[in-house]
Amino acid sequence: MAADSQHFWGPDYDALKAVDPEIAQVVDDELTRLRGGLQLIASENLTSPAVLAALGSTLSNKYAEGYPGRRYYGGCEVVDQAELIGVERAKKLFGAEHANLQPHSGANANLAVYAAFCQPGDKVLAMSLPHGGHLTHGAKVSFSGKWFEPVPYTVREDDGLIDYDQVRDLALEHRPKMIVAGATAYPRLIDFEKFRAIADEVGAILWVDAAHFIGLVAGQAIPSPVPHADVVTFTTHKVLRGPRGGMLVSRAEHAKALDKAVFPFLQGGPLMHAVAAKATALAEAATPDYQAYARQVIANAQALTSALETQGMRAISGGTDTHLALLDLQPLGVTGKEAEARSGLAGITLNKNAIPYDPQPPMTASGIRVGSPSITTQGMTEAEMGDVARLIATAVTADESTDVGQKTLGEVREEVGTLVSRFPAYAR
Ligand code: DSN
């Protein structure tokens, strides 16, 4: 129990260790991994102790099917407050008319959007997955591609940018029920006004999946999709730095349909500890400190991208406006799969990623995706990005099947350890 509050009964590591030493060891090992390496997965972050405290609280116990004041269980008067506070914070932070904090994940928030606006078989225009879209934007292996009719748009081969003329042409040809803007590996700003105009021209719903960049919007570092979209879905654990989970904000006219789609259509009881932790993250995101963080995330991503280009990688779209970069490794003669594995051996966590028009299958991929949210939370700035890029480039080109490669990876790992020790994650 925390020493400074007689009421808080939260994360108690000693209890975990006594009851379940095996899982305590896993928790310990993960902290060691986080602290000991460079975390460059663009969709991850290091959430704050305050968010973790809300997440590890007794709110986890409460069943609260329904919405505040309209629950299917007694005893919800306290957890109601967490949800009401969180909804108000989301509406204020994003200038939205409606918010729902209950989606358990980004994919669930997205499924709620389909449920609210579409019928099975309806056409949905969205970015193709190999060009940077998301599974839930119409991939054949997901409900979105099985139950709906995806119409994919692509990015241009020459500059890696969305071709808004192509989006409009496809919209006019197919008259989709819904148009999706948003991606998981698109480094540039998206022109939401253009998407709105196209949606209006064909009478489509405009849904923005802002999972990747909503934290930058919250921090006022990039333009917001909220004034333009019918609905904006997102996850809460990426740049936004909250707990794992999903959320949506929308125009008031869609509130009822979306709320009914989240519950009771696709979820049962909300995870009230997660709802409370989302509310805490929203409070943190409304501060000047967080706004400075969001600006630094972009500055670091831009500096890192330039430095990786200097190391011989090709940045798709020639750079980034956001927290992530997509790098083509073909000029180095390395695949994404090799790069991910070699980086891992050197204490650098990143992911292989298909690049647009990739000649390799997705599990091999020609590229890597890197992001700056975690290293920026640790306090790194542009001053460190040259070293980070050099370490990545040295690692991805070291052939681990040779003695020389093994030695190089060991040296990089050591240098990574020295670098991160200056910016400790979860420092005491
Ligand atoms: N899996 C997430 C990402 O890494 O981008 C998207 O859901």
Coordinates of C-alpha atoms and ligand atoms in Angstrom, one line a residue:
M1 CA 0.0 0.0 0.0
A2 CA 1.3 3.5 -0.8
A3 CA 2.7 5.3 2.2
D4 CA 1.1 8.7 1.4
S5 CA -2.5 7.7 1.3
Q6 CA -4.6 5.6 3.7
H7 CA -7.2 5.1 1.0
F8 CA -5.1 4.1 -2.0
W9 CA -4.7 0.4 -2.3
G10 CA -2.8 0.0 -5.5
P11 CA 0.2 -1.7 -7.1
D12 CA 1.9 -3.8 -4.4
Y13 CA 4.9 -5.5 -5.9
D14 CA 5.8 -7.3 -2.7
A15 CA 2.3 -8.9 -2.6
L16 CA 2.7 -10.0 -6.3
K17 CA 6.1 -11.5 -5.5
A18 CA 4.8 -13.4 -2.5
V19 CA 1.7 -14.7 -4.3
D20 CA 3.1 -15.2 -7.8
P21 CA 6.9 -15.1 -8.1
E22 CA 6.8 -16.2 -11.7
I23 CA 4.7 -13.3 -12.9
A24 CA 6.6 -10.9 -10.6
Q25 CA 9.7 -12.0 -12.4
V26 CA 8.1 -11.3 -15.8
V27 CA 7.1 -7.8 -14.6
D28 CA 10.6 -7.2 -13.3
D29 CA 12.2 -8.5 -16.5
E30 CA 10.0 -6.2 -18.6
L31 CA 11.0 -3.2 -16.6
T32 CA 14.7 -4.2 -17.1
R33 CA 14.1 -4.5 -20.8
L34 CA 12.4 -1.1 -21.0
R35 CA 15.2 0.5 -19.0
G36 CA 18.0 -1.2 -20.8
G37 CA 17.2 -0.5 -24.4
L38 CA 16.1 2.0 -27.0
Q39 CA 12.3 1.8 -27.4
L40 CA 11.5 2.9 -31.0
I41 CA 8.2 1.3 -31.7
A42 CA 6.1 4.2 -33.0
S43 CA 2.9 3.0 -31.4
E44 CA 4.3 2.6 -27.9
N45 CA 5.1 4.9 -25.0
L46 CA 6.1 4.9 -21.3
T47 CA 2.9 5.8 -19.5
S48 CA 3.1 7.8 -16.3
P49 CA 3.1 6.5 -12.7
A50 CA -0.2 8.4 -12.2
V51 CA -1.9 6.6 -15.1
L52 CA -0.5 3.3 -13.8
A53 CA -1.9 4.0 -10.3
A54 CA -5.4 4.6 -11.7
L55 CA -5.0 1.5 -13.8
G56 CA -3.9 -0.7 -10.9
S57 CA -6.8 0.4 -8.7
T58 CA -9.9 -1.2 -7.2
L59 CA -11.9 0.3 -10.0
S60 CA -11.0 -2.9 -11.8
N61 CA -13.6 -4.7 -9.6
K62 CA -16.7 -2.9 -10.7
Y63 CA -19.2 -4.1 -13.3
A64 CA -20.8 -1.0 -14.9
E65 CA -22.6 -2.1 -18.0
G66 CA -24.3 0.9 -19.5
Y67 CA -23.4 4.6 -19.2
P68 CA -23.2 7.0 -16.2
G69 CA -26.6 7.2 -14.5
R70 CA -28.0 4.4 -16.7
R71 CA -26.2 1.3 -15.5
Y72 CA -27.3 -2.3 -15.2
Y73 CA -25.7 -2.8 -11.8
G74 CA -25.9 -1.1 -8.4
G75 CA -23.0 0.6 -6.7
C76 CA -21.9 2.5 -9.8
E77 CA -22.2 5.9 -8.3
V78 CA -18.5 6.2 -7.7
V79 CA -17.2 4.8 -11.0
D80 CA -19.7 7.0 -12.8
Q81 CA -17.7 9.9 -11.6
A82 CA -14.5 8.6 -13.3
E83 CA -16.4 8.3 -16.6
L84 CA -18.1 11.6 -16.4
I85 CA -14.8 13.4 -15.6
G86 CA -13.1 11.6 -18.4
V87 CA -15.8 12.4 -21.0
E88 CA -15.8 16.1 -20.0
R89 CA -12.0 16.1 -20.3
A90 CA -12.0 14.5 -23.7
K91 CA -14.7 16.9 -25.0
K92 CA -12.7 19.9 -23.7
L93 CA -9.3 18.7 -24.9
F94 CA -10.4 17.9 -28.4
G95 CA -13.2 20.5 -28.8
A96 CA -15.6 17.6 -29.4
E97 CA -19.4 17.4 -28.9
H98 CA -19.4 13.8 -27.7
A99 CA -16.9 11.3 -26.3
N100 CA -17.0 7.7 -25.4
L101 CA -14.1 6.3 -23.2
Q102 CA -15.4 2.7 -23.1
P103 CA -13.8 1.0 -26.1
H104 CA -11.4 -1.7 -24.9
S105 CA -9.0 -1.0 -27.8
G106 CA -8.6 0.9 -31.0
A107 CA -9.9 -2.0 -33.0
N108 CA -13.1 -2.1 -30.9
A109 CA -13.6 1.7 -31.3
N110 CA -13.2 1.1 -35.1
L111 CA -15.7 -1.8 -35.0
A112 CA -18.2 0.5 -33.2
V113 CA -17.9 3.0 -36.1
Y114 CA -18.8 0.3 -38.7
A115 CA -21.6 -0.9 -36.5
A116 CA -23.0 2.7 -36.1
F117 CA -22.8 3.7 -39.7
C118 CA -22.7 0.7 -42.0
Q119 CA -24.5 -2.5 -42.9
P120 CA -22.7 -5.6 -44.0
G121 CA -21.6 -5.3 -47.6
D122 CA -21.4 -1.5 -47.6
K123 CA -18.4 0.0 -49.4
V124 CA -15.7 1.7 -47.3
L125 CA -12.9 3.7 -48.9
A126 CA -9.7 3.5 -46.8
M127 CA -6.0 3.4 -47.2
S128 CA -4.6 0.1 -48.3
L129 CA -2.8 -1.8 -45.5
P130 CA 0.5 -2.3 -47.5
H131 CA 0.5 1.5 -48.1
G132 CA 0.2 2.3 -44.4
G133 CA -3.4 1.6 -43.5
H134 CA -4.7 -0.6 -40.6
L135 CA -6.1 -4.1 -40.4
T136 CA -9.5 -2.6 -39.5
H137 CA -9.6 -0.4 -42.6
G138 CA -10.6 -3.3 -44.9
A139 CA -7.9 -5.9 -44.7
K140 CA -9.3 -9.2 -45.9
V141 CA -8.1 -11.0 -42.7
S142 CA -10.2 -8.7 -40.5
F143 CA -13.9 -8.3 -39.9
S144 CA -13.6 -5.0 -41.9
G145 CA -12.6 -6.8 -45.1
K146 CA -14.8 -9.9 -44.6
W147 CA -18.1 -8.1 -43.7
F148 CA -17.7 -4.9 -45.7
E149 CA -16.5 -4.1 -49.2
P150 CA -13.2 -2.3 -49.0
V151 CA -12.2 0.2 -51.7
P152 CA -8.5 0.8 -51.1
Y153 CA -6.6 4.0 -51.9
T154 CA -2.8 4.1 -52.2
V155 CA 0.0 6.5 -51.8
R156 CA 1.9 7.7 -54.9
E157 CA 5.0 5.7 -55.8
D158 CA 7.2 8.7 -56.5
D159 CA 6.7 10.7 -53.3
G160 CA 4.9 8.4 -50.9
L161 CA 2.0 10.9 -50.4
I162 CA -1.7 10.4 -50.4
D163 CA -3.1 11.2 -53.9
Y164 CA -6.2 13.2 -53.1
D165 CA -7.3 13.1 -56.7
Q166 CA -7.2 9.3 -56.6
V167 CA -9.2 9.3 -53.4
R168 CA -11.8 11.6 -55.0
D169 CA -12.0 9.6 -58.2
L170 CA -12.5 6.3 -56.2
A171 CA -15.2 8.0 -54.1
L172 CA -17.0 9.3 -57.2
E173 CA -16.8 5.9 -58.8
H174 CA -17.8 3.7 -55.8
R175 CA -20.0 6.1 -53.8
P176 CA -18.8 4.5 -50.4
K177 CA -20.9 4.7 -47.3
M178 CA -17.9 5.7 -45.3
I179 CA -14.4 7.2 -46.0
V180 CA -11.5 6.6 -43.6
A181 CA -8.6 8.9 -43.1
G182 CA -5.8 7.7 -40.9
A183 CA -2.9 5.2 -41.0
T184 CA -0.3 3.4 -39.0
A185 CA 2.7 4.1 -41.1
Y186 CA 2.1 7.4 -42.9
P187 CA 4.7 10.0 -41.7
R188 CA 3.0 13.1 -43.1
L189 CA 0.1 15.3 -42.1
I190 CA -3.3 14.3 -43.6
D191 CA -5.4 17.0 -45.2
F192 CA -8.7 16.5 -43.3
E193 CA -10.4 19.4 -45.1
K194 CA -9.8 17.7 -48.5
F195 CA -11.2 14.4 -47.1
R196 CA -14.3 16.3 -45.7
A197 CA -14.9 17.9 -49.1
I198 CA -14.7 14.5 -50.9
A199 CA -17.0 12.9 -48.3
D200 CA -19.5 15.7 -48.7
E201 CA -19.4 15.4 -52.5
V202 CA -20.5 11.7 -52.3
G203 CA -22.6 11.9 -49.1
A204 CA -20.2 9.6 -47.1
I205 CA -19.5 9.5 -43.4
L206 CA -15.9 10.8 -42.7
W207 CA -14.2 8.7 -40.1
V208 CA -10.7 9.7 -39.0
D209 CA -8.7 6.9 -37.3
A210 CA -6.3 9.1 -35.4
A211 CA -4.8 6.4 -33.2
H212 CA -1.2 7.2 -34.2
F213 CA -1.2 11.0 -34.0
I214 CA -4.0 11.9 -31.6
G215 CA -1.4 12.7 -28.9
L216 CA 0.2 15.3 -31.2
V217 CA -3.3 16.8 -31.7
A218 CA -3.9 16.8 -27.9
G219 CA -0.6 18.6 -27.5
Q220 CA -1.6 21.1 -30.1
A221 CA 1.5 20.2 -32.2
I222 CA -0.4 19.3 -35.4
P223 CA -3.9 20.2 -36.8
S224 CA -7.0 18.5 -35.4
P225 CA -9.3 16.2 -37.4
V226 CA -12.1 16.8 -34.9
P227 CA -13.7 19.8 -36.6
H228 CA -13.9 18.0 -40.0
A229 CA -14.8 14.4 -39.1
D230 CA -18.1 12.8 -38.2
V231 CA -16.2 10.6 -35.8
V232 CA -12.6 10.3 -34.7
T233 CA -11.3 7.0 -33.1
F234 CA -8.0 6.5 -31.4
T235 CA -6.0 4.4 -29.0
T236 CA -4.9 6.0 -25.7
H237 CA -1.5 4.4 -25.3
K238 CA 0.6 5.8 -28.2
V239 CA 1.9 9.4 -28.2
L240 CA -1.1 10.2 -25.9
R241 CA 0.8 8.2 -23.2
G242 CA -2.3 6.8 -21.4
P243 CA -3.3 3.2 -20.6
R244 CA -3.8 0.7 -23.4
G245 CA -7.3 1.2 -24.7
G246 CA -9.5 2.9 -27.2
M247 CA -11.7 6.0 -27.3
L248 CA -13.8 7.9 -29.7
V249 CA -15.1 11.5 -30.1
S250 CA -17.8 12.6 -32.5
R251 CA -20.4 15.1 -33.5
A252 CA -23.4 15.1 -31.2
E253 CA -25.8 13.9 -33.9
H254 CA -23.9 10.5 -33.9
A255 CA -23.6 10.1 -30.1
K256 CA -26.5 7.7 -29.7
A257 CA -25.6 5.4 -32.5
L258 CA -22.0 5.2 -31.5
D259 CA -22.7 4.7 -27.8
K260 CA -25.2 1.9 -28.7
A261 CA -22.6 0.4 -31.0
V262 CA -19.9 0.3 -28.2
F263 CA -22.4 -1.0 -25.6
P264 CA -24.5 -3.2 -25.9
F265 CA -23.7 -4.1 -29.5
L266 CA -20.0 -5.1 -29.2
Q267 CA -18.9 -4.8 -25.6
G268 CA -20.2 -5.8 -22.2
G269 CA -19.0 -4.1 -19.0
P270 CA -16.5 -1.3 -19.5
L271 CA -13.1 -1.6 -17.8
M272 CA -13.6 1.2 -15.2
H273 CA -9.9 1.2 -14.1
A274 CA -9.0 1.8 -17.7
V275 CA -11.6 4.5 -18.1
A276 CA -10.2 6.2 -15.0
A277 CA -6.7 5.9 -16.3
K278 CA -7.8 7.4 -19.6
A279 CA -9.2 10.3 -17.7
T280 CA -5.9 10.8 -15.9
A281 CA -4.0 10.7 -19.2
L282 CA -6.3 13.3 -20.6
A283 CA -5.6 15.6 -17.7
E284 CA -1.9 15.1 -18.2
A285 CA -2.3 15.8 -22.0
A286 CA -4.0 19.2 -21.2
T287 CA -0.9 20.6 -19.6
P288 CA 1.8 22.9 -21.1
D289 CA 4.4 20.2 -20.2
Y290 CA 2.6 17.8 -22.4
Q291 CA 2.4 20.3 -25.2
A292 CA 6.2 20.8 -25.0
Y293 CA 6.5 17.0 -25.1
A294 CA 4.4 16.7 -28.2
R295 CA 6.5 19.4 -30.0
Q296 CA 9.7 17.6 -29.0
V297 CA 8.3 14.2 -30.2
I298 CA 8.1 15.7 -33.7
A299 CA 11.5 17.5 -33.5
N300 CA 13.1 14.3 -32.4
A301 CA 11.4 12.2 -35.2
Q302 CA 12.5 14.8 -37.8
A303 CA 16.1 14.8 -36.5
L304 CA 16.2 11.0 -36.3
T305 CA 14.8 10.7 -39.9
S306 CA 17.4 13.1 -41.3
A307 CA 20.2 11.3 -39.5
L308 CA 19.0 7.9 -40.8
E309 CA 19.0 9.3 -44.3
T310 CA 22.6 10.3 -43.8
Q311 CA 23.2 6.7 -42.8
G312 CA 22.0 5.5 -46.2
M313 CA 18.3 4.7 -45.6
R314 CA 15.6 6.2 -47.8
A315 CA 12.8 8.0 -45.8
I316 CA 9.5 7.3 -47.5
S317 CA 7.9 10.7 -48.4
G318 CA 11.4 12.3 -47.8
G319 CA 10.8 12.9 -44.1
T320 CA 8.2 13.2 -41.4
D321 CA 5.7 15.7 -39.9
T322 CA 4.8 13.5 -37.0
H323 CA 6.2 11.0 -34.5
L324 CA 7.3 8.3 -36.9
A325 CA 9.4 7.6 -39.9
L326 CA 9.2 4.8 -42.5
L327 CA 12.6 3.9 -43.8
D328 CA 13.4 1.9 -46.9
L329 CA 16.5 -0.3 -46.3
Q330 CA 17.0 -1.5 -49.9
P331 CA 19.9 0.9 -50.4
L332 CA 21.7 -0.9 -47.5
G333 CA 20.9 -4.3 -48.9
V334 CA 19.1 -5.3 -45.7
T335 CA 15.5 -6.5 -45.3
G336 CA 13.1 -5.2 -42.6
K337 CA 13.1 -8.7 -41.0
E338 CA 16.9 -8.8 -40.7
A339 CA 16.9 -5.2 -39.4
E340 CA 14.3 -6.0 -36.7
A341 CA 16.2 -9.1 -35.5
R342 CA 19.7 -7.4 -35.6
S343 CA 18.4 -4.3 -33.8
G344 CA 16.8 -6.6 -31.1
L345 CA 20.2 -8.2 -30.5
A346 CA 21.7 -4.8 -30.0
G347 CA 19.0 -3.6 -27.5
I348 CA 17.1 -1.5 -30.0
T349 CA 13.4 -2.3 -30.3
L350 CA 11.8 -1.3 -33.6
N351 CA 9.6 -3.1 -36.2
K352 CA 10.0 -4.3 -39.7
N353 CA 7.4 -2.6 -41.9
A354 CA 6.2 -2.9 -45.5
I355 CA 7.0 0.2 -47.6
P356 CA 4.6 1.3 -50.4
Y357 CA 5.0 -0.9 -53.5
D358 CA 7.2 -3.3 -51.5
P359 CA 8.7 -6.1 -53.5
Q360 CA 9.1 -8.2 -50.4
P361 CA 6.2 -10.2 -48.6
P362 CA 5.0 -8.5 -45.4
M363 CA 6.7 -10.9 -43.0
T364 CA 10.1 -9.9 -44.7
A365 CA 9.4 -6.3 -45.7
S366 CA 11.9 -3.8 -47.1
G367 CA 11.5 -1.3 -44.4
I368 CA 11.5 -0.4 -40.7
R369 CA 9.2 2.0 -38.8
V370 CA 10.8 4.0 -36.0
G371 CA 9.0 6.4 -33.6
S372 CA 10.1 8.9 -31.0
P373 CA 7.3 8.8 -28.3
S374 CA 9.2 6.7 -25.8
I375 CA 12.7 8.2 -26.1
T376 CA 11.2 11.7 -25.9
T377 CA 9.4 10.7 -22.7
Q378 CA 12.8 9.6 -21.4
G379 CA 14.1 13.1 -22.1
M380 CA 16.1 12.7 -25.2
T381 CA 16.3 15.6 -27.7
E382 CA 17.7 16.3 -31.1
A383 CA 21.2 16.2 -29.5
E384 CA 20.9 12.4 -29.2
M385 CA 19.3 11.6 -32.5
G386 CA 22.5 11.4 -34.5
D387 CA 23.8 8.8 -32.1
V388 CA 20.5 6.9 -32.1
A389 CA 20.6 6.8 -36.0
R390 CA 24.2 5.7 -36.1
L391 CA 23.5 2.9 -33.6
I392 CA 20.5 1.7 -35.6
A393 CA 22.4 1.8 -38.9
T394 CA 25.4 -0.1 -37.4
A395 CA 23.1 -2.7 -35.9
V396 CA 21.0 -3.4 -39.0
T397 CA 24.0 -3.8 -41.2
A398 CA 25.8 -6.2 -38.8
D399 CA 25.5 -9.8 -39.9
E400 CA 24.8 -11.7 -36.8
S401 CA 25.8 -15.0 -38.4
T402 CA 29.5 -13.9 -38.4
D403 CA 31.9 -13.3 -35.6
V404 CA 32.5 -9.7 -36.7
G405 CA 28.7 -9.1 -36.8
Q406 CA 28.3 -10.6 -33.3
K407 CA 31.1 -8.4 -32.0
T408 CA 29.6 -5.3 -33.6
L409 CA 26.1 -6.0 -32.2
G410 CA 27.7 -6.5 -28.7
E411 CA 29.4 -3.1 -29.0
V412 CA 26.2 -1.4 -30.1
R413 CA 24.3 -3.0 -27.2
E414 CA 26.9 -1.6 -24.8
E415 CA 26.7 1.8 -26.3
V416 CA 22.9 1.7 -26.2
G417 CA 23.1 0.8 -22.5
T418 CA 25.4 3.8 -21.9
L419 CA 23.0 6.1 -23.8
V420 CA 19.8 5.0 -22.1
S421 CA 21.5 5.1 -18.6
R422 CA 21.6 8.9 -19.1
F423 CA 17.8 9.0 -19.7
P424 CA 16.4 6.3 -17.4
A425 CA 12.9 5.0 -18.0
Y426 CA 10.9 5.0 -14.8
A427 CA 13.7 6.5 -12.8
R428 CA 13.2 6.6 -9.1
Ligands
DSN1 N1 -0.5 -2.1 -33.9 C1 -0.6 -0.7 -34.0 C2 0.7 -0.1 -34.6 O1 1.8 -0.6 -34.2 O2 0.6 0.8 -35.4 C3 -1.8 -0.2 -34.8 O3 -2.9 -0.8 -34.2

